[in-house]
Amino acid sequence: MTRTEIPSPADVVRRQYLASAAGDLAALRATLAPDVEWTEMAGFPLAGTYRTPAGVTSNVMEKLGAEWDDWTAHDDTYVADGENVVVLARYTAVNKATGKAIDVRVAHHFTVRGGLIVRFEQFTDTAKVRDAMA
């Protein structure tokens, strides 16, 4: 890829998952647009919409790391259509307070423009996550 080439939307999303798995929040923030809108679905412990790369990592990734051991989103299937990328994945982790593990399916919808993630929306079985926390 040359300096002027913009990576494909799926490549940008993959870099985000790799950075997350490595715990590299700086690399993860580098995949996000300055005005990113990141939505964790209603019912999820961190439900809400977060803006700015720093807002996303401090309100989502850092909080997950504080409450869960080995929180990982295992991305396995990508469906790309223009600037839209849907990833089917699985969350695994162990809740630090209860010791209960999760292994739950998830779908993520990303919108990527100009080589940066501008929008994210999560879909998952929030009850399984909450149950592991109780």
Short mmCIF file of N, CA, C and O in Angstrom, two decimals:
data_model
loop_
_atom_site.label_atom_id
_atom_site.label_comp_id
_atom_site.label_asym_id
_atom_site.label_seq_id
_atom_site.Cartn_x
_atom_site.Cartn_y
_atom_site.Cartn_z
N MET A 1 0.84 -1.16 0.00
CA MET A 1 0.00 0.00 0.00
C MET A 1 0.90 1.24 0.00
O MET A 1 1.80 1.35 0.82
N THR A 2 0.64 2.15 -0.90
CA THR A 2 1.41 3.39 -0.94
C THR A 2 0.86 4.37 0.08
O THR A 2 -0.23 4.19 0.62
N ARG A 3 1.61 5.44 0.30
CA ARG A 3 1.19 6.44 1.29
C ARG A 3 -0.16 7.07 0.97
O ARG A 3 -0.88 7.45 1.87
N THR A 4 -0.48 7.20 -0.29
CA THR A 4 -1.73 7.86 -0.67
C THR A 4 -2.91 6.91 -0.71
O THR A 4 -4.04 7.36 -0.80
N GLU A 5 -2.66 5.63 -0.64
CA GLU A 5 -3.74 4.65 -0.67
C GLU A 5 -4.45 4.60 0.66
O GLU A 5 -3.82 4.53 1.71
N ILE A 6 -5.76 4.61 0.62
CA ILE A 6 -6.56 4.46 1.83
C ILE A 6 -6.89 2.98 1.99
O ILE A 6 -7.32 2.33 1.03
N PRO A 7 -6.68 2.43 3.19
CA PRO A 7 -7.00 1.01 3.39
C PRO A 7 -8.49 0.74 3.22
O PRO A 7 -9.32 1.64 3.41
N SER A 8 -8.81 -0.48 2.86
CA SER A 8 -10.22 -0.85 2.72
C SER A 8 -10.91 -0.74 4.08
O SER A 8 -10.26 -0.88 5.13
N PRO A 9 -12.23 -0.51 4.07
CA PRO A 9 -12.95 -0.47 5.35
C PRO A 9 -12.73 -1.73 6.20
O PRO A 9 -12.53 -1.63 7.41
N ALA A 10 -12.73 -2.90 5.58
CA ALA A 10 -12.52 -4.13 6.35
C ALA A 10 -11.12 -4.17 6.97
O ALA A 10 -10.96 -4.64 8.10
N ASP A 11 -10.12 -3.67 6.25
CA ASP A 11 -8.76 -3.62 6.81
C ASP A 11 -8.69 -2.69 8.02
O ASP A 11 -8.01 -2.99 9.01
N VAL A 12 -9.38 -1.56 7.96
CA VAL A 12 -9.40 -0.62 9.09
C VAL A 12 -10.04 -1.29 10.30
O VAL A 12 -9.52 -1.23 11.42
N VAL A 13 -11.16 -1.97 10.08
CA VAL A 13 -11.86 -2.65 11.17
C VAL A 13 -10.98 -3.75 11.75
O VAL A 13 -10.88 -3.89 12.98
N ARG A 14 -10.31 -4.50 10.90
CA ARG A 14 -9.42 -5.57 11.38
C ARG A 14 -8.30 -4.99 12.25
O ARG A 14 -7.97 -5.55 13.30
N ARG A 15 -7.75 -3.86 11.84
CA ARG A 15 -6.71 -3.21 12.66
C ARG A 15 -7.26 -2.83 14.04
O ARG A 15 -6.56 -2.94 15.05
N GLN A 16 -8.51 -2.41 14.09
CA GLN A 16 -9.15 -2.07 15.36
C GLN A 16 -9.23 -3.30 16.26
O GLN A 16 -8.92 -3.23 17.44
N TYR A 17 -9.64 -4.45 15.72
CA TYR A 17 -9.72 -5.68 16.53
C TYR A 17 -8.34 -6.11 17.00
O TYR A 17 -8.17 -6.54 18.15
N LEU A 18 -7.34 -6.04 16.13
CA LEU A 18 -5.99 -6.43 16.52
C LEU A 18 -5.46 -5.54 17.63
O LEU A 18 -4.84 -6.01 18.59
N ALA A 19 -5.69 -4.23 17.51
CA ALA A 19 -5.24 -3.29 18.55
C ALA A 19 -5.95 -3.58 19.87
O ALA A 19 -5.32 -3.57 20.94
N SER A 20 -7.25 -3.85 19.80
CA SER A 20 -8.01 -4.16 21.00
C SER A 20 -7.49 -5.42 21.67
O SER A 20 -7.27 -5.45 22.88
N ALA A 21 -7.27 -6.46 20.88
CA ALA A 21 -6.78 -7.74 21.43
C ALA A 21 -5.41 -7.58 22.07
O ALA A 21 -5.09 -8.24 23.07
N ALA A 22 -4.58 -6.68 21.53
CA ALA A 22 -3.24 -6.45 22.06
C ALA A 22 -3.26 -5.47 23.23
O ALA A 22 -2.23 -5.25 23.87
N GLY A 23 -4.42 -4.88 23.52
CA GLY A 23 -4.50 -3.88 24.57
C GLY A 23 -3.81 -2.58 24.20
O GLY A 23 -3.44 -1.79 25.07
N ASP A 24 -3.64 -2.34 22.91
CA ASP A 24 -2.95 -1.15 22.41
C ASP A 24 -3.98 -0.06 22.13
O ASP A 24 -4.46 0.10 21.02
N LEU A 25 -4.31 0.71 23.17
CA LEU A 25 -5.36 1.72 23.04
C LEU A 25 -4.96 2.85 22.10
O LEU A 25 -5.81 3.41 21.42
N ALA A 26 -3.67 3.17 22.03
CA ALA A 26 -3.22 4.22 21.09
C ALA A 26 -3.47 3.78 19.66
O ALA A 26 -3.96 4.56 18.84
N ALA A 27 -3.16 2.53 19.34
CA ALA A 27 -3.39 2.01 17.99
C ALA A 27 -4.88 1.92 17.70
O ALA A 27 -5.32 2.19 16.58
N LEU A 28 -5.67 1.56 18.71
CA LEU A 28 -7.12 1.51 18.52
C LEU A 28 -7.66 2.91 18.24
O LEU A 28 -8.43 3.10 17.31
N ARG A 29 -7.23 3.90 19.03
CA ARG A 29 -7.69 5.27 18.81
C ARG A 29 -7.31 5.76 17.41
O ARG A 29 -8.06 6.52 16.80
N ALA A 30 -6.19 5.28 16.87
CA ALA A 30 -5.74 5.69 15.54
C ALA A 30 -6.67 5.20 14.44
O ALA A 30 -6.63 5.71 13.32
N THR A 31 -7.53 4.22 14.72
CA THR A 31 -8.49 3.73 13.72
C THR A 31 -9.80 4.52 13.76
O THR A 31 -10.66 4.31 12.90
N LEU A 32 -9.96 5.41 14.73
CA LEU A 32 -11.23 6.10 14.96
C LEU A 32 -11.17 7.54 14.47
O LEU A 32 -10.18 8.25 14.72
N ALA A 33 -12.24 7.99 13.82
CA ALA A 33 -12.34 9.38 13.38
C ALA A 33 -12.47 10.29 14.60
O ALA A 33 -13.00 9.87 15.65
N PRO A 34 -12.02 11.54 14.48
CA PRO A 34 -12.14 12.47 15.61
C PRO A 34 -13.58 12.64 16.11
O PRO A 34 -13.80 12.85 17.30
N ASP A 35 -14.56 12.51 15.21
CA ASP A 35 -15.97 12.67 15.58
C ASP A 35 -16.71 11.33 15.61
O ASP A 35 -17.92 11.28 15.41
N VAL A 36 -16.00 10.25 15.88
CA VAL A 36 -16.60 8.91 15.92
C VAL A 36 -17.81 8.88 16.85
O VAL A 36 -17.84 9.58 17.87
N GLU A 37 -18.80 8.07 16.49
CA GLU A 37 -19.95 7.77 17.35
C GLU A 37 -19.94 6.27 17.60
O GLU A 37 -20.10 5.49 16.67
N TRP A 38 -19.71 5.87 18.83
CA TRP A 38 -19.54 4.46 19.22
C TRP A 38 -20.68 4.10 20.16
O TRP A 38 -20.77 4.62 21.27
N THR A 39 -21.58 3.20 19.73
CA THR A 39 -22.77 2.87 20.52
C THR A 39 -22.72 1.44 21.03
O THR A 39 -22.67 0.48 20.25
N GLU A 40 -22.74 1.33 22.36
CA GLU A 40 -22.90 0.04 23.04
C GLU A 40 -24.40 -0.10 23.30
O GLU A 40 -25.03 0.83 23.81
N MET A 41 -24.97 -1.25 22.97
CA MET A 41 -26.42 -1.36 22.93
C MET A 41 -27.09 -1.27 24.30
O MET A 41 -26.47 -1.56 25.32
N ALA A 42 -28.34 -0.86 24.27
CA ALA A 42 -29.15 -0.76 25.49
C ALA A 42 -29.16 -2.12 26.18
O ALA A 42 -29.25 -3.16 25.54
N GLY A 43 -29.02 -2.10 27.49
CA GLY A 43 -28.99 -3.33 28.27
C GLY A 43 -27.58 -3.83 28.54
O GLY A 43 -27.35 -4.61 29.46
N PHE A 44 -26.61 -3.41 27.73
CA PHE A 44 -25.21 -3.77 27.95
C PHE A 44 -24.71 -2.94 29.13
O PHE A 44 -25.14 -1.80 29.32
N PRO A 45 -23.81 -3.47 29.96
CA PRO A 45 -23.35 -2.72 31.13
C PRO A 45 -22.79 -1.32 30.81
O PRO A 45 -22.90 -0.42 31.63
N LEU A 46 -22.24 -1.12 29.65
CA LEU A 46 -21.68 0.18 29.26
C LEU A 46 -22.55 0.88 28.22
O LEU A 46 -22.06 1.66 27.41
N ALA A 47 -23.86 0.61 28.25
CA ALA A 47 -24.77 1.14 27.24
C ALA A 47 -24.63 2.65 27.09
O ALA A 47 -24.46 3.37 28.06
N GLY A 48 -24.67 3.08 25.83
CA GLY A 48 -24.62 4.50 25.55
C GLY A 48 -23.85 4.76 24.27
O GLY A 48 -23.32 3.84 23.65
N THR A 49 -23.80 6.02 23.88
CA THR A 49 -23.04 6.43 22.71
C THR A 49 -21.90 7.33 23.17
O THR A 49 -22.12 8.29 23.91
N TYR A 50 -20.69 6.98 22.74
CA TYR A 50 -19.49 7.69 23.14
C TYR A 50 -18.89 8.34 21.91
O TYR A 50 -18.96 7.81 20.81
N ARG A 51 -18.30 9.49 22.13
CA ARG A 51 -17.71 10.25 21.02
C ARG A 51 -16.26 10.54 21.32
O ARG A 51 -15.87 10.61 22.48
N THR A 52 -15.50 10.74 20.28
CA THR A 52 -14.05 11.00 20.26
C THR A 52 -13.29 9.71 20.56
O THR A 52 -13.77 8.86 21.33
N PRO A 53 -12.14 9.54 19.96
CA PRO A 53 -11.34 8.33 20.23
C PRO A 53 -11.02 8.15 21.72
O PRO A 53 -11.14 7.05 22.25
N ALA A 54 -10.65 9.23 22.40
CA ALA A 54 -10.35 9.12 23.83
C ALA A 54 -11.60 8.78 24.63
O ALA A 54 -11.53 8.00 25.59
N GLY A 55 -12.74 9.33 24.24
CA GLY A 55 -14.00 9.01 24.91
C GLY A 55 -14.37 7.55 24.77
O GLY A 55 -14.84 6.93 25.73
N VAL A 56 -14.13 6.99 23.59
CA VAL A 56 -14.43 5.57 23.36
C VAL A 56 -13.53 4.69 24.22
O VAL A 56 -14.01 3.80 24.93
N THR A 57 -12.23 4.93 24.17
CA THR A 57 -11.32 4.03 24.90
C THR A 57 -11.48 4.18 26.41
O THR A 57 -11.44 3.19 27.13
N SER A 58 -11.71 5.40 26.91
CA SER A 58 -11.83 5.56 28.36
C SER A 58 -13.17 5.04 28.89
O SER A 58 -13.22 4.50 29.99
N ASN A 59 -14.24 5.17 28.11
CA ASN A 59 -15.56 4.75 28.58
C ASN A 59 -15.94 3.32 28.22
O ASN A 59 -16.91 2.79 28.76
N VAL A 60 -15.19 2.71 27.31
CA VAL A 60 -15.52 1.33 26.92
C VAL A 60 -14.33 0.40 27.23
O VAL A 60 -14.41 -0.41 28.14
N MET A 61 -13.25 0.52 26.48
CA MET A 61 -12.15 -0.44 26.62
C MET A 61 -11.52 -0.43 28.00
O MET A 61 -11.28 -1.49 28.58
N GLU A 62 -11.26 0.76 28.56
CA GLU A 62 -10.64 0.82 29.88
C GLU A 62 -11.58 0.28 30.95
O GLU A 62 -11.13 -0.41 31.88
N LYS A 63 -12.87 0.55 30.84
CA LYS A 63 -13.82 0.04 31.83
C LYS A 63 -13.99 -1.48 31.71
O LYS A 63 -14.10 -2.17 32.73
N LEU A 64 -13.99 -1.99 30.48
CA LEU A 64 -14.05 -3.45 30.32
C LEU A 64 -12.82 -4.09 30.96
O LEU A 64 -12.93 -5.10 31.65
N GLY A 65 -11.66 -3.50 30.73
CA GLY A 65 -10.42 -4.02 31.32
C GLY A 65 -10.42 -3.97 32.84
O GLY A 65 -9.82 -4.82 33.49
N ALA A 66 -11.10 -2.99 33.41
CA ALA A 66 -11.15 -2.86 34.87
C ALA A 66 -12.10 -3.88 35.50
O ALA A 66 -11.89 -4.31 36.63
N GLU A 67 -13.14 -4.28 34.74
CA GLU A 67 -14.17 -5.15 35.30
C GLU A 67 -14.06 -6.62 34.88
O GLU A 67 -14.68 -7.48 35.50
N TRP A 68 -13.27 -6.88 33.82
CA TRP A 68 -13.19 -8.23 33.27
C TRP A 68 -11.74 -8.63 33.05
O TRP A 68 -10.92 -7.81 32.65
N ASP A 69 -11.43 -9.89 33.27
CA ASP A 69 -10.13 -10.46 32.89
C ASP A 69 -10.23 -11.00 31.48
O ASP A 69 -11.23 -11.66 31.13
N ASP A 70 -9.23 -10.70 30.69
CA ASP A 70 -9.09 -11.26 29.33
C ASP A 70 -10.28 -10.96 28.42
O ASP A 70 -10.67 -11.79 27.60
N TRP A 71 -10.87 -9.76 28.54
CA TRP A 71 -11.98 -9.39 27.64
C TRP A 71 -11.44 -9.40 26.22
O TRP A 71 -10.49 -8.69 25.90
N THR A 72 -12.04 -10.21 25.35
CA THR A 72 -11.60 -10.30 23.97
C THR A 72 -12.80 -10.40 23.05
O THR A 72 -13.76 -11.13 23.34
N ALA A 73 -12.73 -9.66 21.95
CA ALA A 73 -13.71 -9.80 20.87
C ALA A 73 -13.03 -10.59 19.77
O ALA A 73 -12.07 -10.11 19.17
N HIS A 74 -13.47 -11.82 19.57
CA HIS A 74 -12.89 -12.71 18.57
C HIS A 74 -13.66 -12.52 17.26
O HIS A 74 -14.77 -13.02 17.12
N ASP A 75 -13.08 -11.78 16.33
CA ASP A 75 -13.75 -11.51 15.05
C ASP A 75 -13.57 -12.71 14.13
O ASP A 75 -12.47 -13.22 13.99
N ASP A 76 -14.66 -13.17 13.53
CA ASP A 76 -14.51 -14.33 12.66
C ASP A 76 -15.11 -14.18 11.27
O ASP A 76 -14.62 -14.76 10.33
N THR A 77 -16.17 -13.40 11.11
CA THR A 77 -16.78 -13.26 9.80
C THR A 77 -16.99 -11.78 9.49
O THR A 77 -17.55 -11.06 10.32
N TYR A 78 -16.51 -11.37 8.32
CA TYR A 78 -16.67 -9.98 7.87
C TYR A 78 -17.59 -9.94 6.66
O TYR A 78 -17.42 -10.72 5.73
N VAL A 79 -18.54 -9.02 6.68
CA VAL A 79 -19.39 -8.77 5.53
C VAL A 79 -19.24 -7.28 5.22
O VAL A 79 -19.61 -6.43 6.04
N ALA A 80 -18.65 -6.98 4.07
CA ALA A 80 -18.37 -5.58 3.71
C ALA A 80 -19.23 -5.17 2.52
O ALA A 80 -19.38 -5.93 1.55
N ASP A 81 -19.78 -3.97 2.61
CA ASP A 81 -20.56 -3.39 1.52
C ASP A 81 -20.24 -1.90 1.50
O ASP A 81 -20.78 -1.14 2.31
N GLY A 82 -19.33 -1.51 0.64
CA GLY A 82 -18.92 -0.11 0.58
C GLY A 82 -18.28 0.30 1.88
O GLY A 82 -17.35 -0.33 2.36
N GLU A 83 -18.81 1.37 2.49
CA GLU A 83 -18.24 1.87 3.74
C GLU A 83 -18.75 1.13 4.97
O GLU A 83 -18.32 1.39 6.08
N ASN A 84 -19.66 0.19 4.78
CA ASN A 84 -20.24 -0.59 5.88
C ASN A 84 -19.55 -1.93 6.03
O ASN A 84 -19.36 -2.66 5.05
N VAL A 85 -19.20 -2.26 7.27
CA VAL A 85 -18.59 -3.55 7.58
C VAL A 85 -19.33 -4.12 8.78
O VAL A 85 -19.42 -3.48 9.84
N VAL A 86 -19.89 -5.32 8.61
CA VAL A 86 -20.52 -6.03 9.71
C VAL A 86 -19.61 -7.19 10.06
O VAL A 86 -19.16 -7.94 9.19
N VAL A 87 -19.32 -7.31 11.35
CA VAL A 87 -18.45 -8.38 11.83
C VAL A 87 -19.23 -9.24 12.81
O VAL A 87 -19.84 -8.72 13.76
N LEU A 88 -19.24 -10.53 12.53
CA LEU A 88 -19.79 -11.50 13.47
C LEU A 88 -18.63 -11.97 14.33
O LEU A 88 -17.57 -12.32 13.80
N ALA A 89 -18.83 -11.96 15.63
CA ALA A 89 -17.72 -12.22 16.54
C ALA A 89 -18.24 -12.91 17.79
O ALA A 89 -19.41 -13.28 17.88
N ARG A 90 -17.34 -13.04 18.75
CA ARG A 90 -17.66 -13.67 20.04
C ARG A 90 -16.89 -12.92 21.11
O ARG A 90 -15.72 -12.61 20.94
N TYR A 91 -17.57 -12.59 22.21
CA TYR A 91 -16.90 -12.03 23.38
C TYR A 91 -16.57 -13.17 24.34
O TYR A 91 -17.45 -14.00 24.63
N THR A 92 -15.35 -13.17 24.84
CA THR A 92 -15.01 -14.06 25.95
C THR A 92 -14.32 -13.22 27.02
O THR A 92 -13.59 -12.27 26.70
N ALA A 93 -14.58 -13.58 28.26
CA ALA A 93 -13.97 -12.88 29.39
C ALA A 93 -14.41 -13.56 30.68
O ALA A 93 -15.32 -14.40 30.68
N VAL A 94 -13.76 -13.17 31.77
CA VAL A 94 -14.15 -13.62 33.11
C VAL A 94 -14.36 -12.37 33.95
O VAL A 94 -13.46 -11.51 34.03
N ASN A 95 -15.53 -12.27 34.58
CA ASN A 95 -15.82 -11.11 35.40
C ASN A 95 -14.96 -11.15 36.67
O ASN A 95 -14.92 -12.17 37.36
N LYS A 96 -14.28 -10.06 36.96
CA LYS A 96 -13.37 -10.01 38.11
C LYS A 96 -14.11 -10.13 39.44
O LYS A 96 -13.60 -10.74 40.38
N ALA A 97 -15.30 -9.56 39.54
CA ALA A 97 -16.03 -9.57 40.81
C ALA A 97 -16.67 -10.92 41.11
O ALA A 97 -16.71 -11.35 42.27
N THR A 98 -17.18 -11.62 40.08
CA THR A 98 -17.92 -12.86 40.31
C THR A 98 -17.14 -14.12 39.94
O THR A 98 -17.51 -15.20 40.37
N GLY A 99 -16.12 -13.98 39.09
CA GLY A 99 -15.40 -15.15 38.60
C GLY A 99 -16.14 -15.90 37.51
O GLY A 99 -15.68 -16.94 37.05
N LYS A 100 -17.29 -15.38 37.07
CA LYS A 100 -18.09 -16.05 36.04
C LYS A 100 -17.58 -15.68 34.65
O LYS A 100 -17.25 -14.52 34.38
N ALA A 101 -17.56 -16.67 33.78
CA ALA A 101 -17.08 -16.48 32.41
C ALA A 101 -18.25 -16.21 31.46
O ALA A 101 -19.37 -16.65 31.71
N ILE A 102 -17.93 -15.50 30.38
CA ILE A 102 -18.90 -15.35 29.29
C ILE A 102 -18.27 -15.89 28.01
O ILE A 102 -17.05 -15.90 27.85
N ASP A 103 -19.13 -16.33 27.14
CA ASP A 103 -18.78 -16.73 25.77
C ASP A 103 -20.05 -16.46 24.98
O ASP A 103 -20.96 -17.28 24.97
N VAL A 104 -20.15 -15.25 24.42
CA VAL A 104 -21.40 -14.79 23.84
C VAL A 104 -21.17 -14.25 22.43
O VAL A 104 -20.17 -13.60 22.17
N ARG A 105 -22.10 -14.56 21.54
CA ARG A 105 -22.01 -14.07 20.16
C ARG A 105 -22.35 -12.59 20.11
O ARG A 105 -23.12 -12.08 20.93
N VAL A 106 -21.79 -11.91 19.11
CA VAL A 106 -21.98 -10.48 18.96
C VAL A 106 -21.91 -10.13 17.48
O VAL A 106 -21.23 -10.82 16.71
N ALA A 107 -22.63 -9.10 17.09
CA ALA A 107 -22.49 -8.52 15.76
C ALA A 107 -22.13 -7.05 15.94
O ALA A 107 -22.70 -6.37 16.80
N HIS A 108 -21.18 -6.61 15.16
CA HIS A 108 -20.75 -5.21 15.18
C HIS A 108 -20.95 -4.61 13.80
O HIS A 108 -20.55 -5.21 12.81
N HIS A 109 -21.54 -3.42 13.75
CA HIS A 109 -21.69 -2.71 12.48
C HIS A 109 -20.80 -1.47 12.54
O HIS A 109 -20.96 -0.61 13.41
N PHE A 110 -19.86 -1.40 11.62
CA PHE A 110 -18.94 -0.27 11.51
C PHE A 110 -19.24 0.50 10.23
O PHE A 110 -19.56 -0.11 9.21
N THR A 111 -19.09 1.82 10.27
CA THR A 111 -19.08 2.65 9.08
C THR A 111 -17.69 3.28 9.03
O THR A 111 -17.24 3.88 10.01
N VAL A 112 -17.01 3.10 7.88
CA VAL A 112 -15.64 3.57 7.72
C VAL A 112 -15.59 4.53 6.54
O VAL A 112 -16.06 4.21 5.45
N ARG A 113 -15.03 5.72 6.79
CA ARG A 113 -14.85 6.72 5.73
C ARG A 113 -13.44 7.27 5.81
O ARG A 113 -12.97 7.61 6.90
N GLY A 114 -12.80 7.38 4.65
CA GLY A 114 -11.47 7.98 4.60
C GLY A 114 -10.45 7.25 5.45
O GLY A 114 -9.53 7.86 5.98
N GLY A 115 -10.62 5.96 5.62
CA GLY A 115 -9.67 5.16 6.38
C GLY A 115 -9.86 5.21 7.89
O GLY A 115 -9.00 4.71 8.62
N LEU A 116 -10.99 5.76 8.36
CA LEU A 116 -11.25 5.84 9.80
C LEU A 116 -12.68 5.39 10.11
O LEU A 116 -13.60 5.61 9.33
N ILE A 117 -12.85 4.79 11.28
CA ILE A 117 -14.17 4.37 11.74
C ILE A 117 -14.92 5.61 12.20
O ILE A 117 -14.46 6.32 13.10
N VAL A 118 -16.07 5.88 11.58
CA VAL A 118 -16.87 7.04 11.96
C VAL A 118 -18.08 6.65 12.81
O VAL A 118 -18.63 7.48 13.53
N ARG A 119 -18.48 5.38 12.73
CA ARG A 119 -19.65 4.94 13.48
C ARG A 119 -19.49 3.45 13.81
O ARG A 119 -19.00 2.67 13.01
N PHE A 120 -19.97 3.09 15.00
CA PHE A 120 -19.96 1.71 15.46
C PHE A 120 -21.25 1.46 16.22
O PHE A 120 -21.70 2.32 16.97
N GLU A 121 -21.83 0.28 16.01
CA GLU A 121 -23.00 -0.14 16.78
C GLU A 121 -22.87 -1.61 17.13
O GLU A 121 -22.55 -2.43 16.27
N GLN A 122 -23.12 -1.93 18.38
CA GLN A 122 -22.99 -3.28 18.91
C GLN A 122 -24.35 -3.94 19.05
O GLN A 122 -25.32 -3.29 19.44
N PHE A 123 -24.41 -5.25 18.76
CA PHE A 123 -25.61 -6.08 18.96
C PHE A 123 -25.16 -7.35 19.67
O PHE A 123 -24.32 -8.09 19.13
N THR A 124 -25.69 -7.63 20.86
CA THR A 124 -25.30 -8.84 21.59
C THR A 124 -26.39 -9.23 22.57
O THR A 124 -27.33 -8.47 22.81
N ASP A 125 -26.26 -10.42 23.15
CA ASP A 125 -27.18 -10.88 24.18
C ASP A 125 -26.73 -10.27 25.50
O ASP A 125 -25.89 -10.82 26.21
N THR A 126 -27.28 -9.11 25.81
CA THR A 126 -26.85 -8.38 26.99
C THR A 126 -27.17 -9.12 28.29
O THR A 126 -26.46 -8.95 29.29
N ALA A 127 -28.20 -9.95 28.30
CA ALA A 127 -28.57 -10.68 29.51
C ALA A 127 -27.45 -11.63 29.93
O ALA A 127 -27.17 -11.77 31.13
N LYS A 128 -26.79 -12.27 28.97
CA LYS A 128 -25.69 -13.19 29.32
C LYS A 128 -24.53 -12.42 29.98
O LYS A 128 -23.91 -12.93 30.90
N VAL A 129 -24.27 -11.23 29.49
CA VAL A 129 -23.19 -10.42 30.08
C VAL A 129 -23.59 -9.99 31.49
O VAL A 129 -22.81 -10.12 32.45
N ARG A 130 -24.80 -9.48 31.65
CA ARG A 130 -25.27 -9.05 32.98
C ARG A 130 -25.30 -10.22 33.97
O ARG A 130 -24.96 -10.07 35.13
N ASP A 131 -25.73 -11.42 33.49
CA ASP A 131 -25.78 -12.59 34.36
C ASP A 131 -24.41 -12.94 34.93
O ASP A 131 -24.28 -13.33 36.07
N ALA A 132 -23.38 -12.77 34.11
CA ALA A 132 -22.02 -13.08 34.57
C ALA A 132 -21.55 -12.06 35.60
O ALA A 132 -20.62 -12.34 36.37
N MET A 133 -22.18 -10.91 35.64
CA MET A 133 -21.79 -9.87 36.58
C MET A 133 -22.56 -9.97 37.91
O MET A 133 -22.21 -9.28 38.87
N ALA A 134 -23.57 -10.85 37.96
CA ALA A 134 -24.41 -10.94 39.18
C ALA A 134 -24.04 -12.16 40.02
O ALA A 134 -23.59 -13.16 39.53
#
